[in-house]
Coordinates of C-alpha atoms in Angstrom, one line a residue:
M1 CA 125.9 22.1 51.2
A2 CA 122.5 20.9 52.2
S3 CA 123.2 21.6 55.9
M4 CA 124.3 25.2 54.9
A5 CA 121.0 25.6 53.1
R6 CA 119.1 24.5 56.2
I7 CA 120.9 26.9 58.5
W8 CA 120.5 29.7 55.9
S9 CA 116.7 29.1 55.9
F10 CA 116.6 28.9 59.6
L11 CA 118.5 32.1 60.2
F12 CA 116.8 34.0 57.5
V13 CA 113.3 33.2 58.7
V14 CA 114.3 34.1 62.2
S15 CA 115.8 37.3 61.1
I16 CA 112.7 38.6 59.2
I17 CA 110.0 37.3 61.6
G18 CA 111.9 37.7 64.9
S19 CA 114.7 40.2 64.3
S20 CA 115.8 40.1 67.9
F21 CA 116.8 36.4 67.6
A22 CA 120.5 37.3 67.3
T23 CA 120.5 39.2 70.6
E24 CA 121.6 37.4 73.7
S25 CA 119.6 38.0 76.8
E26 CA 121.4 38.4 80.1
N27 CA 118.3 37.8 82.2
E28 CA 118.3 34.7 84.3
E29 CA 115.3 32.4 84.5
A30 CA 113.2 32.8 87.6
P31 CA 113.4 29.7 89.8
S32 CA 110.2 27.6 89.9
K33 CA 109.0 24.1 90.2
E34 CA 110.1 22.3 87.1
F35 CA 107.5 20.4 85.0
V36 CA 109.8 20.2 82.0
L37 CA 111.9 17.0 82.1
T38 CA 115.7 17.4 81.7
L39 CA 117.1 14.8 79.4
D40 CA 120.6 14.0 78.3
S41 CA 122.5 11.3 76.4
S42 CA 122.2 8.9 79.4
N43 CA 118.4 8.9 79.7
F44 CA 117.1 10.3 76.4
H45 CA 116.2 7.2 74.5
D46 CA 114.9 5.2 77.5
T47 CA 112.6 8.1 78.4
V48 CA 111.4 8.8 74.9
G49 CA 110.8 5.1 74.4
K50 CA 108.2 5.0 77.2
H51 CA 106.0 7.7 75.6
D52 CA 103.6 7.6 72.7
F53 CA 103.9 11.4 72.6
I54 CA 106.6 13.6 74.0
V55 CA 107.9 17.1 73.0
V56 CA 111.6 17.9 73.3
E57 CA 113.3 21.3 73.1
F58 CA 117.0 21.3 72.1
Y59 CA 118.5 24.5 73.5
A60 CA 121.8 26.2 74.3
P61 CA 122.4 28.1 77.6
W62 CA 123.8 31.2 75.8
C63 CA 120.9 31.5 73.4
G64 CA 118.7 34.6 74.1
H65 CA 115.6 33.1 72.4
C66 CA 116.0 29.9 74.5
K67 CA 116.0 32.1 77.6
K68 CA 112.9 33.9 76.4
L69 CA 111.1 30.6 75.6
A70 CA 112.1 28.9 78.9
P71 CA 109.3 30.4 81.1
E72 CA 106.7 30.0 78.4
Y73 CA 107.7 26.4 77.8
E74 CA 107.7 25.7 81.6
K75 CA 104.3 27.2 82.0
A76 CA 103.0 25.2 79.1
A77 CA 104.4 22.0 80.7
S78 CA 102.7 22.8 83.9
L79 CA 99.3 23.3 82.2
L80 CA 99.7 20.2 80.0
S81 CA 100.6 18.1 83.0
S82 CA 97.0 18.1 84.0
N83 CA 95.7 17.3 80.5
D84 CA 94.0 13.9 80.0
P85 CA 96.2 12.2 79.1
P86 CA 99.2 14.4 80.3
V87 CA 101.4 15.9 77.6
I88 CA 105.1 15.6 78.5
L89 CA 107.5 18.4 77.7
A90 CA 111.3 17.9 77.9
K91 CA 114.5 19.7 77.1
V92 CA 118.1 18.8 76.1
D93 CA 121.2 21.1 76.5
A94 CA 122.4 20.4 72.9
N95 CA 125.4 22.6 73.5
E96 CA 126.8 20.2 76.2
E97 CA 129.5 18.0 74.8
K98 CA 127.9 14.7 76.0
N99 CA 124.7 15.7 74.1
K100 CA 126.4 16.6 70.8
G101 CA 125.5 13.1 69.4
L102 CA 121.8 13.8 70.1
A103 CA 122.0 17.1 68.4
S104 CA 123.5 15.4 65.4
E105 CA 121.0 12.6 65.4
F106 CA 118.1 15.1 65.3
D107 CA 119.8 17.4 62.8
I108 CA 119.8 20.4 65.1
S109 CA 121.1 23.5 63.2
G110 CA 119.9 26.3 65.5
F111 CA 118.4 27.1 68.8
P112 CA 115.8 26.6 70.1
T113 CA 114.6 23.7 68.0
I114 CA 111.6 21.7 69.2
K115 CA 110.7 18.2 68.1
I116 CA 107.5 16.2 68.5
L117 CA 108.3 12.5 69.0
R118 CA 105.6 9.9 68.6
N119 CA 105.4 6.1 69.1
G120 CA 108.4 5.9 71.4
G121 CA 110.5 8.1 69.2
K122 CA 109.9 6.2 66.0
D123 CA 108.1 9.2 64.3
I124 CA 109.7 12.6 64.5
Q125 CA 108.2 15.9 63.5
D126 CA 109.3 19.5 63.8
Y127 CA 107.2 21.6 66.1
K128 CA 105.9 24.5 64.1
G129 CA 103.5 26.1 66.5
P130 CA 103.5 29.3 68.7
R131 CA 106.2 30.1 71.3
D132 CA 103.9 31.5 74.0
A133 CA 102.5 29.2 76.8
E134 CA 98.9 29.4 75.7
G135 CA 99.7 28.9 72.1
I136 CA 102.0 25.9 72.9
V137 CA 99.2 24.3 75.0
A138 CA 96.5 24.8 72.3
F139 CA 98.8 23.5 69.5
L140 CA 100.0 20.4 71.4
K141 CA 96.5 19.5 72.5
K142 CA 95.6 19.2 68.9
Q143 CA 98.8 17.4 68.1
S144 CA 98.3 14.8 70.8
G145 CA 94.7 14.0 69.7
P146 CA 93.5 12.4 66.5
A147 CA 95.3 13.5 63.4
S148 CA 92.0 14.2 61.7
R149 CA 88.8 15.3 63.3
E150 CA 85.4 14.1 62.2
I151 CA 83.1 16.9 60.9
K152 CA 79.5 16.1 61.8
S153 CA 77.9 19.6 62.1
V154 CA 78.2 23.2 61.1
E155 CA 79.7 23.9 64.5
D156 CA 82.4 21.4 63.8
V157 CA 83.2 23.1 60.5
T158 CA 83.3 26.6 62.2
A159 CA 85.7 25.3 64.7
L160 CA 88.0 23.8 62.0
V161 CA 87.8 26.0 58.9
D162 CA 88.4 29.7 58.9
D163 CA 89.8 32.3 56.4
K164 CA 93.3 32.5 57.9
K165 CA 94.7 29.0 57.7
I166 CA 95.0 25.9 55.5
V167 CA 92.7 23.0 56.3
V168 CA 92.6 19.7 54.5
V169 CA 89.2 17.8 54.6
G170 CA 88.5 14.3 53.3
V171 CA 85.0 13.7 52.0
F172 CA 84.0 10.0 52.1
P173 CA 80.9 7.8 51.7
E174 CA 82.2 5.8 54.6
F175 CA 85.1 5.9 57.0
S176 CA 86.7 2.7 55.8
G177 CA 88.7 1.3 52.9
E178 CA 92.1 1.9 51.4
K179 CA 91.5 5.6 50.5
F180 CA 90.3 6.5 54.0
E181 CA 93.3 4.7 55.5
N182 CA 95.6 6.6 53.1
F183 CA 94.0 9.9 54.1
T184 CA 94.5 9.0 57.8
A185 CA 98.2 8.2 57.0
L186 CA 98.5 11.6 55.2
A187 CA 97.0 13.4 58.2
E188 CA 99.4 11.7 60.6
K189 CA 102.4 12.6 58.4
L190 CA 101.5 16.2 57.9
R191 CA 99.6 17.0 61.1
S192 CA 102.3 19.4 62.4
D193 CA 101.9 21.6 59.3
Y194 CA 98.1 21.5 58.6
E195 CA 94.8 20.8 60.3
F196 CA 92.8 17.8 59.0
G197 CA 89.2 16.9 59.1
H198 CA 87.0 14.2 57.5
T199 CA 83.2 14.1 56.8
L200 CA 80.5 12.1 55.2
D201 CA 78.6 15.2 54.2
A202 CA 80.1 17.7 51.8
K203 CA 77.1 20.0 52.3
L204 CA 78.5 20.9 55.7
L205 CA 81.6 22.5 54.1
P206 CA 81.6 26.2 53.3
R207 CA 83.1 26.1 49.9
G208 CA 83.4 23.7 47.0
E209 CA 81.0 21.3 45.3
S210 CA 78.4 20.5 47.9
S211 CA 77.1 17.4 46.1
A212 CA 80.4 15.6 46.2
V213 CA 80.2 12.2 47.9
G214 CA 83.8 11.4 47.7
P215 CA 86.3 10.1 48.1
T216 CA 87.7 13.6 47.7
I217 CA 90.5 15.5 49.3
R218 CA 89.4 19.2 49.7
L219 CA 91.9 21.8 50.6
F220 CA 90.8 25.2 52.0
K221 CA 93.2 28.1 51.9
P222 CA 93.0 31.9 52.5
F223 CA 94.6 32.9 49.2
D224 CA 94.5 32.4 45.4
E225 CA 91.6 29.9 44.6
L226 CA 90.1 29.4 48.0
V227 CA 89.3 25.7 47.6
V228 CA 91.0 22.9 45.6
D229 CA 89.8 19.3 45.2
F230 CA 92.1 16.3 44.6
E231 CA 91.1 12.6 44.1
D232 CA 94.4 10.7 44.0
F233 CA 94.7 9.0 47.5
D234 CA 98.2 7.7 47.0
V235 CA 100.0 9.1 50.1
D236 CA 103.0 10.5 48.2
A237 CA 100.8 12.0 45.5
S238 CA 98.4 13.6 48.0
E239 CA 101.3 14.9 50.1
K240 CA 102.7 16.6 47.0
F241 CA 99.3 18.1 46.2
V242 CA 98.9 19.5 49.7
E243 CA 102.4 20.9 49.8
E244 CA 102.2 22.6 46.3
A245 CA 98.6 23.9 46.8
S246 CA 99.4 25.4 50.1
I247 CA 102.1 27.8 48.7
P248 CA 100.6 31.0 47.4
V249 CA 101.5 32.1 43.8
V250 CA 103.0 35.1 45.6
T251 CA 103.7 34.9 49.3
L252 CA 103.1 38.2 51.0
F253 CA 105.3 39.4 53.8
N254 CA 104.3 42.4 55.8
K255 CA 103.6 43.0 59.5
D256 CA 100.5 40.9 59.5
P257 CA 101.3 37.8 61.7
D258 CA 98.6 35.8 59.8
N259 CA 101.0 35.8 56.8
H260 CA 104.0 34.5 58.8
P261 CA 103.2 30.7 58.5
F262 CA 103.2 31.1 54.7
V263 CA 106.5 33.0 54.9
I264 CA 108.0 30.2 56.9
K265 CA 106.7 27.6 54.4
F266 CA 108.1 29.7 51.5
F267 CA 111.6 29.5 53.0
N268 CA 111.3 25.8 53.9
S269 CA 110.6 25.1 50.2
P270 CA 113.5 23.5 48.3
N271 CA 112.8 25.8 45.4
A272 CA 114.9 28.8 44.4
K273 CA 113.4 31.9 46.1
A274 CA 112.6 35.1 44.3
M275 CA 112.0 38.0 46.7
L276 CA 110.7 41.4 45.5
F277 CA 111.1 44.2 48.1
L278 CA 109.3 47.5 47.7
N279 CA 107.4 50.1 49.6
F280 CA 103.8 49.0 49.9
S281 CA 102.7 52.6 50.3
S282 CA 104.2 53.7 47.0
E283 CA 102.1 54.9 44.1
N284 CA 103.0 52.2 41.7
V285 CA 102.7 49.2 44.1
D286 CA 99.6 47.9 42.3
A287 CA 101.6 47.8 39.0
F288 CA 104.4 45.8 40.7
K289 CA 101.9 43.4 42.3
S290 CA 100.2 42.8 38.9
K291 CA 103.4 42.2 36.9
Y292 CA 105.0 40.2 39.7
R293 CA 102.0 37.9 40.0
D294 CA 102.0 37.4 36.2
V295 CA 105.6 36.3 36.3
A296 CA 105.1 34.1 39.3
G297 CA 102.2 32.4 37.5
Q298 CA 104.4 31.7 34.5
Y299 CA 107.0 29.9 36.7
K300 CA 104.6 28.0 39.0
G301 CA 105.8 24.4 39.2
K302 CA 109.1 25.3 37.6
G303 CA 111.3 25.4 40.7
I304 CA 111.0 29.0 41.7
S305 CA 108.8 30.4 44.6
F306 CA 107.9 34.1 44.7
L307 CA 107.6 36.4 47.7
M308 CA 106.8 40.1 47.9
G309 CA 108.0 42.0 51.0
D310 CA 107.2 45.4 52.3
V311 CA 110.4 47.4 53.1
E312 CA 109.0 48.4 56.5
A313 CA 108.6 44.8 57.6
S314 CA 111.8 43.5 55.8
Q315 CA 114.6 45.2 57.7
G316 CA 115.9 41.8 58.9
A317 CA 116.1 40.7 55.2
F318 CA 118.0 43.8 54.3
Q319 CA 120.5 43.3 57.1
Y320 CA 120.9 39.6 56.2
F321 CA 121.5 40.2 52.5
G322 CA 123.4 43.5 53.0
L323 CA 120.9 45.5 51.0
K324 CA 120.2 49.2 51.1
E325 CA 116.9 51.0 50.9
K326 CA 118.2 53.2 48.1
Q327 CA 118.2 50.0 46.0
V328 CA 114.4 49.6 46.3
P329 CA 112.4 48.4 44.4
L330 CA 114.7 45.4 44.1
I331 CA 114.5 41.7 43.5
V332 CA 116.7 39.0 44.9
I333 CA 116.8 35.3 43.9
Q334 CA 118.4 32.9 46.3
T335 CA 119.2 29.4 45.0
S336 CA 119.3 26.2 47.2
D337 CA 123.1 26.2 47.0
G338 CA 123.3 29.7 48.5
Q339 CA 124.0 31.7 45.4
K340 CA 122.2 35.1 45.2
Y341 CA 121.2 37.2 42.2
L342 CA 120.2 40.9 42.6
K343 CA 118.5 43.5 40.5
P344 CA 118.2 46.9 42.2
N345 CA 116.0 49.9 41.2
L346 CA 113.9 48.0 38.7
G347 CA 110.5 49.0 37.3
P348 CA 107.4 46.8 37.0
D349 CA 108.1 46.1 33.3
Q350 CA 111.6 44.9 34.0
I351 CA 110.6 42.0 36.3
S352 CA 109.8 39.5 33.6
L353 CA 112.8 40.2 31.5
W354 CA 115.2 40.0 34.4
V355 CA 113.8 36.7 35.7
K356 CA 114.1 35.3 32.2
E357 CA 117.8 36.4 32.0
Y358 CA 118.4 34.7 35.4
E359 CA 116.8 31.5 34.1
E360 CA 119.0 31.6 31.0
G361 CA 122.1 31.9 33.1
N362 CA 122.9 35.5 32.0
V363 CA 122.9 37.1 35.5
L364 CA 126.1 37.2 37.6
P365 CA 125.8 36.1 41.2
Y366 CA 125.7 38.8 43.9
K367 CA 128.1 38.5 46.9
K368 CA 127.4 40.1 50.3
S369 CA 130.5 41.6 51.8
E370 CA 131.5 44.0 54.4
A371 CA 134.0 46.6 53.3
V372 CA 137.6 45.5 52.9
P373 CA 139.5 47.0 55.9
T374 CA 141.8 49.8 54.9
V375 CA 144.0 48.9 57.9
N376 CA 144.3 45.2 58.8
D377 CA 147.3 45.2 61.1
E378 CA 145.9 43.5 64.2
P379 CA 147.3 40.0 65.1
V380 CA 143.9 38.5 64.1
K381 CA 143.3 39.5 60.5
I382 CA 139.8 40.6 59.4
V383 CA 138.5 38.6 56.5
V384 CA 135.4 39.7 54.5
A385 CA 133.9 38.1 51.4
D386 CA 135.7 40.5 49.0
N387 CA 139.2 39.6 50.4
F388 CA 138.5 36.0 51.3
Q389 CA 140.3 34.6 48.2
D390 CA 143.3 36.9 48.8
I391 CA 143.8 36.0 52.5
V392 CA 142.5 32.5 52.8
I393 CA 142.8 30.7 49.5
N394 CA 145.5 32.4 47.4
S395 CA 147.9 33.8 50.1
G396 CA 150.2 30.7 50.0
K397 CA 150.1 30.7 53.9
N398 CA 148.9 28.5 56.7
V399 CA 145.6 30.0 57.7
L400 CA 143.5 29.4 60.8
L401 CA 140.1 31.0 60.2
E402 CA 137.2 31.5 62.6
F403 CA 133.7 31.8 61.4
Y404 CA 131.8 33.8 64.0
A405 CA 128.6 35.7 64.8
P406 CA 128.8 39.0 66.7
W407 CA 126.0 37.8 69.1
C408 CA 127.5 34.4 69.8
G409 CA 128.5 34.0 73.5
H410 CA 131.1 31.2 72.7
C411 CA 132.6 33.4 70.0
K412 CA 133.1 36.2 72.6
K413 CA 134.7 33.8 75.0
L414 CA 137.1 32.6 72.2
A415 CA 138.1 36.1 71.1
P416 CA 140.9 36.7 73.7
I417 CA 142.2 33.2 73.2
L418 CA 142.4 33.7 69.5
D419 CA 144.2 37.0 70.1
E420 CA 146.8 35.1 72.2
V421 CA 147.3 32.5 69.5
A422 CA 147.7 35.2 66.9
A423 CA 150.3 37.0 69.0
S424 CA 152.3 33.7 69.3
F425 CA 152.6 33.6 65.5
Q426 CA 153.0 37.4 64.9
N427 CA 156.6 37.0 63.8
D428 CA 155.9 33.9 61.7
A429 CA 155.4 35.1 58.1
D430 CA 153.8 31.8 57.1
V431 CA 150.9 31.6 59.5
V432 CA 147.8 33.8 59.5
I433 CA 145.2 33.8 62.2
A434 CA 142.0 35.4 60.9
K435 CA 138.2 35.7 61.5
I436 CA 135.2 36.4 59.4
D437 CA 131.7 37.6 60.5
A438 CA 129.7 34.8 58.8
T439 CA 126.4 36.7 59.4
A440 CA 127.7 39.7 57.4
N441 CA 129.6 38.1 54.6
D442 CA 128.9 35.3 52.1
I443 CA 131.2 32.4 52.5
P444 CA 132.1 29.5 50.1
S445 CA 129.5 27.1 51.6
D446 CA 130.5 24.3 49.2
V447 CA 133.9 24.2 50.9
F448 CA 133.3 25.4 54.5
D449 CA 130.5 23.6 56.2
V450 CA 129.5 26.1 58.9
K451 CA 126.6 24.7 61.0
G452 CA 127.1 26.9 64.0
Y453 CA 129.3 29.4 65.7
P454 CA 132.2 29.5 66.2
T455 CA 133.5 27.2 63.5
L456 CA 137.2 27.0 62.9
Y457 CA 139.0 25.8 59.8
F458 CA 142.7 25.4 59.1
R459 CA 143.9 25.7 55.5
S460 CA 147.6 24.8 55.0
A461 CA 149.8 26.6 52.6
S462 CA 149.5 23.8 50.1
G463 CA 145.7 23.8 50.3
N464 CA 144.9 21.0 52.8
L465 CA 141.7 21.8 54.6
L466 CA 140.9 20.6 58.2
Q467 CA 138.1 21.6 60.6
Y468 CA 139.4 22.3 64.1
D469 CA 137.4 20.5 66.7
G470 CA 139.9 20.4 69.5
D471 CA 139.8 22.2 72.9
R472 CA 139.7 25.9 72.5
T473 CA 142.8 26.7 74.5
K474 CA 145.8 28.6 73.4
D475 CA 148.2 25.6 73.7
D476 CA 145.9 23.2 71.9
M477 CA 145.3 25.5 69.0
I478 CA 149.0 26.3 68.7
E479 CA 149.9 22.6 68.7
F480 CA 147.3 21.9 66.1
I481 CA 148.7 24.6 63.8
Q482 CA 152.3 23.5 64.2
K483 CA 151.3 19.9 63.5
N484 CA 149.3 20.6 60.4
R485 CA 151.2 23.5 58.8
D486 CA 153.3 23.2 55.7
K487 CA 157.1 23.6 56.1
T488 CA 158.3 26.7 54.2
A489 CA 161.4 28.7 53.8
H490 CA 160.5 30.9 56.8
Q491 CA 160.0 28.0 59.1
D492 CA 162.9 26.5 61.1
T493 CA 163.0 23.0 59.7
G494 CA 165.9 22.0 62.0
K495 CA 163.3 21.2 64.8
D496 CA 160.8 18.4 64.9
E497 CA 157.2 19.5 64.6
L498 CA 155.1 19.2 67.7

């Protein structure tokens, strides 16, 4: 279930911030001298172990976004090769069979995924920076330097603190002692998410109490209260403070790219996620903002995070959830286990009551589903969320089910093979070959662990569930079905099973 939550978060963030993610590119990469190291299972750990700092991209050859990233990543590797010291960029084809163990080791649930490995691979962090060459270079130069920069002048402050990002500054009477060491450990742990600085002089800082001599952790942010102080230097406590203080009471999603880092943080949160979608140019938008912020304030620290999205910028979200613009204004709550709750066409004064009803368990879950086909007579049956129980769970038949995505190259390659398998069982009343678009329909994620596409499961007539991980050939799939199916009245039991 946790893995499904991760892939949901990954796919959803991609869908709203980069709606073209699900489109495969046919363009080939231009040949050039390679500065990016190519790693695989045979040389990965030896190579990583020799470096204090190395960046690794896990990619799939069919992934359109990987192809788009490739020239930017290569250009960044070229530029960083002349850095002092050089910054090494590497890549792993995580789709190759021999590298599947690496993909599992690093919990790769989508492509491309970039990891920053420090201290010979002992410390692992997700890369959360830009995807263009210049942005990659700037981000990694900061990541490869000290985790926290000393602030000694107004110029240092200007270079670090601005009104568009979160910055964490430690104020100390001296750069020594347990509290300073803990702050340094905090900066090292969270450096891929935030920028850190430390100073002996609070008067240099643009906001907050200038007479503070510390030790104090001061967090600057571009929303809500603009500065927050914290004085508990326990690493776990200060990490919790930074994480909680860096999430807005209401995260704003529109076309402003400065908001995107906070949107990503919103979806990476383990909290339930409340999302209000409305037209930001409508006459009553201010009333919605006011009421929604009041509700968000009431539930702050109670396991629900709140986001407000402009319809114009949220088309990816509408497609992902199967929503319609005629339902706007609407609110969706998504829980960590994948359940969704929906209230369409609500007014500002209904927000508080509906969220309260959800909290009390009085709102029924919402299920995204394509329309049930009126005709479903092809050899490979079409499954949607609304007929999933009838075809897969309650049919009393042996069902091989493919979970696919329309944009997935491997799914397209499998399609004619699946057709052939289905044709082989077309006269067998006890076997069903079926497929479901897992991007357009909700699936029982507590039963079917779909981490990528295609994923195939076999459910026998008696309810035994197996994931198919064999070769994707007609003969192998037929043999698997025959071996694992239940014997029924329609099956010739006079022959040994394969």
